[in-house]
Amino acid sequence: MSASTSGLTRRRGAGGGAGGGGGGSPGGGIGAGDEDEREGSRLSSPGPRTAGSSQETRSGNRSYNLQGEENGHKIAYDPRDVSESAERSKQPRLTLMEEVLLLGIKDAQGTTSLWNESISYALRGCIVAELAFRGRVSMQSDPNRRRFPLADRMLEVIDDSLTGEVLLDEALKLMKASERMSVTTWVDLMSGETWSLTKLGYQLKQVRERLAKGLVDKGILRTEKKSFLLFDMATHPVADASAKNEIRARVRNLLTQRTVVLQPTSWLPDAVPCRYLRTVTMVCAAYAANVLENVLTELGHDARERAFAQVDELLSQYAQWPFGKSTGGSTAPVAANLSQAISEEVRRHGDKELQLEVVAACLNIFTRLDSTII
């Protein structure tokens, strides 16, 4: 006999029923004398098994593996949780959007500049780029796409599995349920840049506030209420500066050092694919969002101007596909090894070229952000 509780089948084999407290039926069903043991274990052993043995049971639409342990009890787990955990270990702790927003937030005040209108559009571009880095979207595999400008090529969903990031998953569901549209169109629609009433549902609302609350959940920001005239407004000052300091160090490394070496950190582990290209994308997005200057305030005027010139160089090089080559026009070259490092990343991920093409398209959009109506 077997009894089903909480979606998992719990049963006692014949060998286990003999020691079960006298009230069990033949074959080892759970009787009244088994209450204490049932409370102590979510899943009783179906019989003697060696450690490390496993079996599979199915409940509803979910499949569970039951892994044996030395004490004879089984631990139920969903194999999808294992695969999600493996993928999570290959992702940075912060998304591109969170990094850019964090650079724009004033540490003590907990707000971005009220006059910064560029950041909203840039954050939507970061959403598309992040989905591409995570292997969820790519350019449509059509040789004829090269007839169109890079940012006007069609985007398609190649993997609709959830990422665990709310904004990314919301955008992914929109893309999956919609007809195929270009990279520019998607960034426009998610920003609310459309005259079509039928497309207004594609807008992602309150992106900055939702990202800030996500950073609060991750322990990087905290929430405070401050009074502004007649209103109370939630602000999000920095609670843990380690994340922002790591991003700042990476930005200055990329824009001021002759040789760029991105040491693995807890925020950007070595297992993350395309670490150098991801950092270039973040820096260019911060530049387009008009928050990059917050990182460079400690530099002198000349050094700051050289850093901005380096960003212009990065945009001209990586806002095209295939990626271009550095002009190397500076007498004191910065990031001399960067082009080689990114070329090696592209070569190592040769099966993801259509995804990296989406990243290049987002960078292309950033180059013309100043002319975009926000």
CSV table of C-alpha atoms in Angstrom, one decimal:
chain,number,residue,atom,x,y,z
A,1,MET,CA,0.0,0.0,0.0
A,2,SER,CA,1.2,3.6,-0.5
A,3,ALA,CA,0.1,7.0,0.6
A,4,SER,CA,0.7,10.2,-1.2
A,5,THR,CA,1.3,13.4,0.7
A,6,SER,CA,2.7,16.9,-0.4
A,7,GLY,CA,3.1,15.7,-4.0
A,8,LEU,CA,5.6,13.0,-3.2
A,9,THR,CA,5.0,9.3,-2.7
A,10,ARG,CA,6.0,8.0,0.7
A,11,ARG,CA,6.0,4.3,1.3
A,12,ARG,CA,7.6,1.7,3.4
A,13,GLY,CA,8.9,-1.5,1.9
A,14,ALA,CA,8.2,-5.0,3.3
A,15,GLY,CA,11.5,-5.0,5.1
A,16,GLY,CA,10.8,-1.7,6.8
A,17,GLY,CA,7.3,-2.6,7.9
A,18,ALA,CA,8.4,-5.3,10.3
A,19,GLY,CA,10.0,-2.8,12.6
A,20,GLY,CA,7.3,-0.2,12.2
A,21,GLY,CA,5.5,-0.3,15.5
A,22,GLY,CA,2.9,-3.1,15.2
A,23,GLY,CA,0.1,-1.3,13.5
A,24,GLY,CA,1.3,-1.5,9.9
A,25,SER,CA,-0.5,-3.6,7.3
A,26,PRO,CA,1.3,-6.3,5.4
A,27,GLY,CA,3.6,-4.8,2.8
A,28,GLY,CA,4.6,-1.9,5.0
A,29,GLY,CA,1.8,0.8,4.6
A,30,ILE,CA,2.1,3.8,7.0
A,31,GLY,CA,0.1,2.9,10.2
A,32,ALA,CA,-0.8,4.9,13.3
A,33,GLY,CA,2.4,3.7,15.1
A,34,ASP,CA,4.5,5.4,12.4
A,35,GLU,CA,3.6,9.0,13.2
A,36,ASP,CA,6.9,9.9,15.0
A,37,GLU,CA,8.9,8.4,12.2
A,38,ARG,CA,6.8,10.1,9.5
A,39,GLU,CA,7.3,13.5,11.2
A,40,GLY,CA,11.1,12.9,11.3
A,41,SER,CA,11.4,12.1,7.6
A,42,ARG,CA,9.9,13.6,4.5
A,43,LEU,CA,10.4,10.4,2.6
A,44,SER,CA,10.8,7.0,4.2
A,45,SER,CA,13.0,4.4,2.6
A,46,PRO,CA,11.3,1.8,0.4
A,47,GLY,CA,13.7,-0.8,1.6
A,48,PRO,CA,17.4,-1.5,2.2
A,49,ARG,CA,19.6,0.1,-0.5
A,50,THR,CA,23.3,0.8,-0.7
A,51,ALA,CA,24.5,4.4,-0.3
A,52,GLY,CA,24.6,6.4,-3.5
A,53,SER,CA,21.8,4.5,-5.1
A,54,SER,CA,19.0,6.5,-6.7
A,55,GLN,CA,15.6,6.1,-8.1
A,56,GLU,CA,13.1,8.4,-9.9
A,57,THR,CA,9.5,9.1,-9.0
A,58,ARG,CA,7.0,11.4,-10.7
A,59,SER,CA,4.5,13.7,-9.1
A,60,GLY,CA,2.2,15.7,-11.4
A,61,ASN,CA,4.3,17.2,-14.2
A,62,ARG,CA,7.5,17.2,-12.2
A,63,SER,CA,10.1,14.5,-12.1
A,64,TYR,CA,12.1,13.9,-8.9
A,65,ASN,CA,15.3,12.0,-8.4
A,66,LEU,CA,15.7,10.2,-5.1
A,67,GLN,CA,19.3,10.0,-4.0
A,68,GLY,CA,20.3,7.4,-1.5
A,69,GLU,CA,22.2,8.2,1.7
A,70,GLU,CA,23.9,6.1,4.3
A,71,ASN,CA,21.0,6.2,6.8
A,72,GLY,CA,18.7,4.8,4.2
A,73,HIS,CA,16.6,7.9,3.7
A,74,LYS,CA,16.1,9.5,0.4
A,75,ILE,CA,16.4,13.2,-0.6
A,76,ALA,CA,14.0,14.3,-3.3
A,77,TYR,CA,15.2,17.0,-5.8
A,78,ASP,CA,14.2,18.3,-9.1
A,79,PRO,CA,16.9,17.8,-11.8
A,80,ARG,CA,15.9,21.2,-13.2
A,81,ASP,CA,17.1,22.9,-10.0
A,82,VAL,CA,20.5,21.3,-10.5
A,83,SER,CA,20.8,22.5,-14.1
A,84,GLU,CA,19.7,26.0,-13.0
A,85,SER,CA,22.3,26.0,-10.2
A,86,ALA,CA,25.0,25.0,-12.7
A,87,GLU,CA,24.0,27.8,-15.0
A,88,ARG,CA,23.9,30.3,-12.2
A,89,SER,CA,27.5,29.5,-11.3
A,90,LYS,CA,28.5,30.7,-14.8
A,91,GLN,CA,26.8,34.0,-14.4
A,92,PRO,CA,27.9,37.2,-12.7
A,93,ARG,CA,26.3,38.2,-9.5
A,94,LEU,CA,25.0,41.4,-11.0
A,95,THR,CA,23.4,41.9,-14.4
A,96,LEU,CA,24.6,44.6,-16.8
A,97,MET,CA,21.5,46.7,-15.9
A,98,GLU,CA,22.3,46.5,-12.2
A,99,GLU,CA,25.9,47.5,-12.7
A,100,VAL,CA,25.0,50.5,-14.8
A,101,LEU,CA,22.3,51.6,-12.4
A,102,LEU,CA,24.7,51.2,-9.4
A,103,LEU,CA,27.1,53.5,-11.1
A,104,GLY,CA,24.4,56.1,-11.5
A,105,ILE,CA,23.1,56.0,-7.9
A,106,LYS,CA,24.6,58.5,-5.5
A,107,ASP,CA,26.0,56.6,-2.5
A,108,ALA,CA,24.4,58.6,0.3
A,109,GLN,CA,21.3,60.0,-1.4
A,110,GLY,CA,20.3,56.7,-2.9
A,111,THR,CA,18.9,58.3,-6.1
A,112,THR,CA,20.0,58.9,-9.7
A,113,SER,CA,20.2,62.3,-11.2
A,114,LEU,CA,16.7,63.8,-11.8
A,115,TRP,CA,18.0,65.3,-15.1
A,116,ASN,CA,19.4,62.1,-16.5
A,117,GLU,CA,17.0,60.9,-19.2
A,118,SER,CA,19.5,58.7,-21.1
A,119,ILE,CA,19.7,56.0,-18.4
A,120,SER,CA,16.2,54.6,-19.0
A,121,TYR,CA,16.8,53.9,-22.6
A,122,ALA,CA,20.3,52.5,-22.0
A,123,LEU,CA,19.0,50.1,-19.4
A,124,ARG,CA,16.6,48.6,-21.9
A,125,GLY,CA,19.5,48.1,-24.3
A,126,CYS,CA,21.3,46.3,-21.4
A,127,ILE,CA,18.4,44.0,-21.0
A,128,VAL,CA,18.7,42.8,-24.6
A,129,ALA,CA,22.5,42.5,-24.3
A,130,GLU,CA,22.2,40.5,-21.1
A,131,LEU,CA,19.7,38.1,-22.7
A,132,ALA,CA,22.2,37.6,-25.5
A,133,PHE,CA,25.1,36.9,-23.1
A,134,ARG,CA,23.0,34.4,-21.3
A,135,GLY,CA,22.1,32.5,-24.5
A,136,ARG,CA,18.4,33.4,-24.6
A,137,VAL,CA,18.3,35.4,-27.8
A,138,SER,CA,20.3,35.7,-31.0
A,139,MET,CA,20.1,37.2,-34.4
A,140,GLN,CA,17.9,35.4,-36.8
A,141,SER,CA,20.0,32.8,-38.7
A,142,ASP,CA,19.3,34.2,-42.2
A,143,PRO,CA,22.2,35.1,-44.5
A,144,ASN,CA,20.0,37.9,-46.0
A,145,ARG,CA,20.1,39.7,-42.6
A,146,ARG,CA,23.4,41.3,-43.7
A,147,ARG,CA,21.6,43.5,-46.1
A,148,PHE,CA,20.2,45.4,-43.2
A,149,PRO,CA,22.0,47.7,-40.7
A,150,LEU,CA,23.2,45.8,-37.7
A,151,ALA,CA,20.7,47.2,-35.2
A,152,ASP,CA,17.8,46.6,-37.7
A,153,ARG,CA,18.4,42.9,-38.0
A,154,MET,CA,15.7,40.5,-36.6
A,155,LEU,CA,16.0,39.1,-33.1
A,156,GLU,CA,14.8,35.6,-32.2
A,157,VAL,CA,14.4,33.7,-28.9
A,158,ILE,CA,16.5,30.5,-28.9
A,159,ASP,CA,16.0,29.5,-25.3
A,160,ASP,CA,12.9,30.5,-23.3
A,161,SER,CA,14.0,29.0,-20.0
A,162,LEU,CA,13.8,31.5,-17.2
A,163,THR,CA,16.9,33.2,-16.0
A,164,GLY,CA,15.8,33.9,-12.4
A,165,GLU,CA,16.1,37.7,-13.0
A,166,VAL,CA,12.6,39.2,-13.0
A,167,LEU,CA,13.2,41.9,-15.7
A,168,LEU,CA,15.0,39.6,-18.0
A,169,ASP,CA,12.3,36.9,-17.7
A,170,GLU,CA,9.6,39.5,-18.3
A,171,ALA,CA,11.4,40.7,-21.5
A,172,LEU,CA,12.0,37.2,-22.6
A,173,LYS,CA,8.3,36.3,-22.3
A,174,LEU,CA,7.4,39.3,-24.4
A,175,MET,CA,9.8,38.3,-27.1
A,176,LYS,CA,8.7,34.7,-27.1
A,177,ALA,CA,5.0,35.7,-27.5
A,178,SER,CA,5.6,38.3,-30.1
A,179,GLU,CA,6.5,38.2,-33.8
A,180,ARG,CA,10.1,38.7,-34.6
A,181,MET,CA,11.3,42.3,-34.5
A,182,SER,CA,14.6,44.1,-34.8
A,183,VAL,CA,17.0,44.9,-31.9
A,184,THR,CA,16.2,48.6,-32.2
A,185,THR,CA,12.5,48.0,-32.2
A,186,TRP,CA,12.7,45.9,-29.1
A,187,VAL,CA,14.7,48.5,-27.2
A,188,ASP,CA,12.3,51.2,-28.4
A,189,LEU,CA,9.2,49.3,-27.4
A,190,MET,CA,10.5,48.3,-24.0
A,191,SER,CA,11.3,52.0,-23.5
A,192,GLY,CA,7.7,53.0,-24.5
A,193,GLU,CA,9.0,54.7,-27.6
A,194,THR,CA,6.1,54.0,-30.0
A,195,TRP,CA,3.1,55.8,-31.5
A,196,SER,CA,1.2,52.5,-31.9
A,197,LEU,CA,-1.4,51.9,-29.2
A,198,THR,CA,-1.3,48.2,-29.8
A,199,LYS,CA,2.5,48.2,-28.9
A,200,LEU,CA,2.2,50.0,-25.5
A,201,GLY,CA,1.9,46.7,-23.7
A,202,TYR,CA,5.6,46.0,-24.5
A,203,GLN,CA,6.9,48.8,-22.3
A,204,LEU,CA,8.8,47.7,-19.2
A,205,LYS,CA,7.7,50.0,-16.5
A,206,GLN,CA,9.5,51.2,-13.4
A,207,VAL,CA,12.8,49.6,-14.5
A,208,ARG,CA,15.0,51.7,-12.3
A,209,GLU,CA,12.9,51.2,-9.1
A,210,ARG,CA,12.6,47.4,-9.7
A,211,LEU,CA,16.4,47.1,-10.3
A,212,ALA,CA,17.0,49.1,-7.1
A,213,LYS,CA,14.8,46.8,-5.1
A,214,GLY,CA,16.6,43.8,-6.6
A,215,LEU,CA,19.9,45.3,-5.4
A,216,VAL,CA,18.3,45.7,-2.0
A,217,ASP,CA,17.4,42.0,-2.0
A,218,LYS,CA,21.0,41.3,-2.8
A,219,GLY,CA,22.2,43.3,0.2
A,220,ILE,CA,24.0,46.0,-1.9
A,221,LEU,CA,21.5,48.8,-1.4
A,222,ARG,CA,19.1,49.6,1.5
A,223,THR,CA,15.7,51.3,1.4
A,224,GLU,CA,15.0,54.6,3.2
A,225,LYS,CA,12.1,57.1,3.0
A,226,LYS,CA,12.9,60.7,2.5
A,227,SER,CA,10.5,63.7,2.4
A,228,PHE,CA,10.5,65.8,-0.8
A,229,LEU,CA,8.2,68.8,-0.2
A,230,LEU,CA,4.8,67.2,0.2
A,231,PHE,CA,5.7,63.6,-0.7
A,232,ASP,CA,7.6,60.7,0.8
A,233,MET,CA,9.9,59.0,-1.7
A,234,ALA,CA,11.8,55.7,-1.4
A,235,THR,CA,15.5,56.1,-1.8
A,236,HIS,CA,18.1,53.4,-2.0
A,237,PRO,CA,21.5,54.4,-0.5
A,238,VAL,CA,24.5,52.0,-0.8
A,239,ALA,CA,24.6,49.5,2.0
A,240,ASP,CA,27.5,47.4,0.8
A,241,ALA,CA,30.1,49.3,-1.2
A,242,SER,CA,32.2,46.3,-2.2
A,243,ALA,CA,30.1,45.7,-5.4
A,244,LYS,CA,30.3,49.3,-6.5
A,245,ASN,CA,34.0,49.5,-5.7
A,246,GLU,CA,34.7,46.4,-7.8
A,247,ILE,CA,32.8,47.9,-10.8
A,248,ARG,CA,34.7,51.2,-10.5
A,249,ALA,CA,38.0,49.4,-10.4
A,250,ARG,CA,37.1,47.4,-13.5
A,251,VAL,CA,36.1,50.5,-15.4
A,252,ARG,CA,39.3,52.4,-14.5
A,253,ASN,CA,41.3,49.3,-15.3
A,254,LEU,CA,39.7,49.2,-18.8
A,255,LEU,CA,40.0,52.9,-19.5
A,256,THR,CA,43.4,53.9,-18.0
A,257,GLN,CA,45.7,50.9,-17.9
A,258,ARG,CA,48.1,49.9,-20.7
A,259,THR,CA,47.4,46.2,-20.1
A,260,VAL,CA,43.9,45.1,-18.9
A,261,VAL,CA,43.8,42.1,-16.6
A,262,LEU,CA,40.4,41.3,-15.1
A,263,GLN,CA,41.1,39.3,-12.0
A,264,PRO,CA,38.3,36.9,-11.0
A,265,THR,CA,36.2,38.3,-8.1
A,266,SER,CA,33.1,37.1,-6.3
A,267,TRP,CA,31.1,39.6,-8.4
A,268,LEU,CA,32.6,38.4,-11.8
A,269,PRO,CA,34.0,34.9,-11.3
A,270,ASP,CA,36.4,33.3,-13.8
A,271,ALA,CA,33.7,30.9,-15.0
A,272,VAL,CA,31.7,33.8,-16.5
A,273,PRO,CA,31.9,33.6,-20.3
A,274,CYS,CA,33.2,36.6,-22.3
A,275,ARG,CA,34.3,38.6,-19.2
A,276,TYR,CA,36.2,41.2,-21.2
A,277,LEU,CA,33.5,41.7,-23.8
A,278,ARG,CA,30.9,41.9,-21.0
A,279,THR,CA,33.0,44.6,-19.2
A,280,VAL,CA,33.3,46.6,-22.5
A,281,THR,CA,29.5,46.4,-22.9
A,282,MET,CA,29.0,47.7,-19.3
A,283,VAL,CA,31.4,50.6,-19.8
A,284,CYS,CA,29.8,51.6,-23.1
A,285,ALA,CA,26.3,51.3,-21.6
A,286,ALA,CA,27.4,53.5,-18.6
A,287,TYR,CA,28.8,56.1,-21.1
A,288,ALA,CA,25.5,56.1,-23.1
A,289,ALA,CA,23.5,56.3,-19.8
A,290,ASN,CA,25.6,59.4,-18.8
A,291,VAL,CA,26.8,57.9,-15.6
A,292,LEU,CA,30.4,57.0,-16.5
A,293,GLU,CA,31.7,60.4,-15.3
A,294,ASN,CA,30.7,59.3,-11.7
A,295,VAL,CA,33.5,56.8,-11.9
A,296,LEU,CA,36.2,59.1,-13.3
A,297,THR,CA,35.8,62.0,-10.9
A,298,GLU,CA,39.1,61.1,-9.1
A,299,LEU,CA,41.1,61.4,-12.3
A,300,GLY,CA,42.6,64.7,-13.4
A,301,HIS,CA,41.1,66.6,-16.3
A,302,ASP,CA,43.5,65.2,-19.0
A,303,ALA,CA,43.2,61.7,-17.7
A,304,ARG,CA,39.4,62.0,-17.7
A,305,GLU,CA,39.4,63.2,-21.3
A,306,ARG,CA,41.7,60.3,-22.4
A,307,ALA,CA,39.3,57.9,-20.7
A,308,PHE,CA,36.3,59.3,-22.6
A,309,ALA,CA,38.3,59.1,-25.8
A,310,GLN,CA,39.0,55.5,-25.0
A,311,VAL,CA,35.3,54.8,-24.7
A,312,ASP,CA,34.7,56.4,-28.1
A,313,GLU,CA,37.4,54.1,-29.5
A,314,LEU,CA,35.7,51.0,-27.9
A,315,LEU,CA,32.3,52.0,-29.4
A,316,SER,CA,33.8,52.4,-32.9
A,317,GLN,CA,35.5,49.1,-32.6
A,318,TYR,CA,32.8,46.9,-31.1
A,319,ALA,CA,29.6,48.5,-32.4
A,320,GLN,CA,29.9,46.5,-35.6
A,321,TRP,CA,30.0,42.9,-36.5
A,322,PRO,CA,32.4,41.3,-37.0
A,323,PHE,CA,34.2,43.4,-34.4
A,324,GLY,CA,36.7,45.8,-35.8
A,325,LYS,CA,40.3,46.4,-34.9
A,326,SER,CA,41.7,49.1,-32.7
A,327,THR,CA,43.1,52.0,-34.6
A,328,GLY,CA,45.9,52.4,-32.0
A,329,GLY,CA,46.1,56.1,-32.8
A,330,SER,CA,47.2,57.1,-29.3
A,331,THR,CA,50.9,57.6,-28.6
A,332,ALA,CA,50.3,56.1,-25.1
A,333,PRO,CA,48.0,53.1,-25.9
A,334,VAL,CA,45.4,52.1,-23.4
A,335,ALA,CA,44.2,48.5,-23.1
A,336,ALA,CA,46.7,47.3,-25.7
A,337,ASN,CA,45.8,43.7,-25.1
A,338,LEU,CA,42.0,44.1,-25.1
A,339,SER,CA,41.4,43.4,-28.7
A,340,GLN,CA,43.4,40.1,-28.5
A,341,ALA,CA,41.6,39.1,-25.4
A,342,ILE,CA,38.1,39.7,-26.9
A,343,SER,CA,39.1,37.9,-30.1
A,344,GLU,CA,40.1,34.9,-28.1
A,345,GLU,CA,36.7,35.0,-26.3
A,346,VAL,CA,34.9,35.1,-29.7
A,347,ARG,CA,37.0,32.2,-31.0
A,348,ARG,CA,36.4,30.2,-27.8
A,349,HIS,CA,32.6,30.7,-28.2
A,350,GLY,CA,32.4,30.3,-31.9
A,351,ASP,CA,29.0,28.6,-31.7
A,352,LYS,CA,27.6,31.8,-30.1
A,353,GLU,CA,28.4,34.3,-32.9
A,354,LEU,CA,24.7,35.1,-33.5
A,355,GLN,CA,24.3,35.9,-29.8
A,356,LEU,CA,27.4,38.1,-29.8
A,357,GLU,CA,26.1,39.9,-32.9
A,358,VAL,CA,23.1,41.0,-30.8
A,359,VAL,CA,25.6,42.5,-28.2
A,360,ALA,CA,27.3,44.4,-31.1
A,361,ALA,CA,23.9,45.7,-32.2
A,362,CYS,CA,23.2,47.0,-28.7
A,363,LEU,CA,26.5,48.8,-28.7
A,364,ASN,CA,25.6,50.2,-32.1
A,365,ILE,CA,22.4,51.6,-30.5
A,366,PHE,CA,24.4,53.2,-27.7
A,367,THR,CA,26.5,55.1,-30.3
A,368,ARG,CA,23.4,57.0,-31.4
A,369,LEU,CA,21.7,57.4,-28.1
A,370,ASP,CA,22.1,61.1,-28.1
A,371,SER,CA,19.9,61.5,-31.1
A,372,THR,CA,17.2,59.3,-29.7
A,373,ILE,CA,14.0,60.9,-28.4
A,374,ILE,CA,13.5,59.8,-24.8
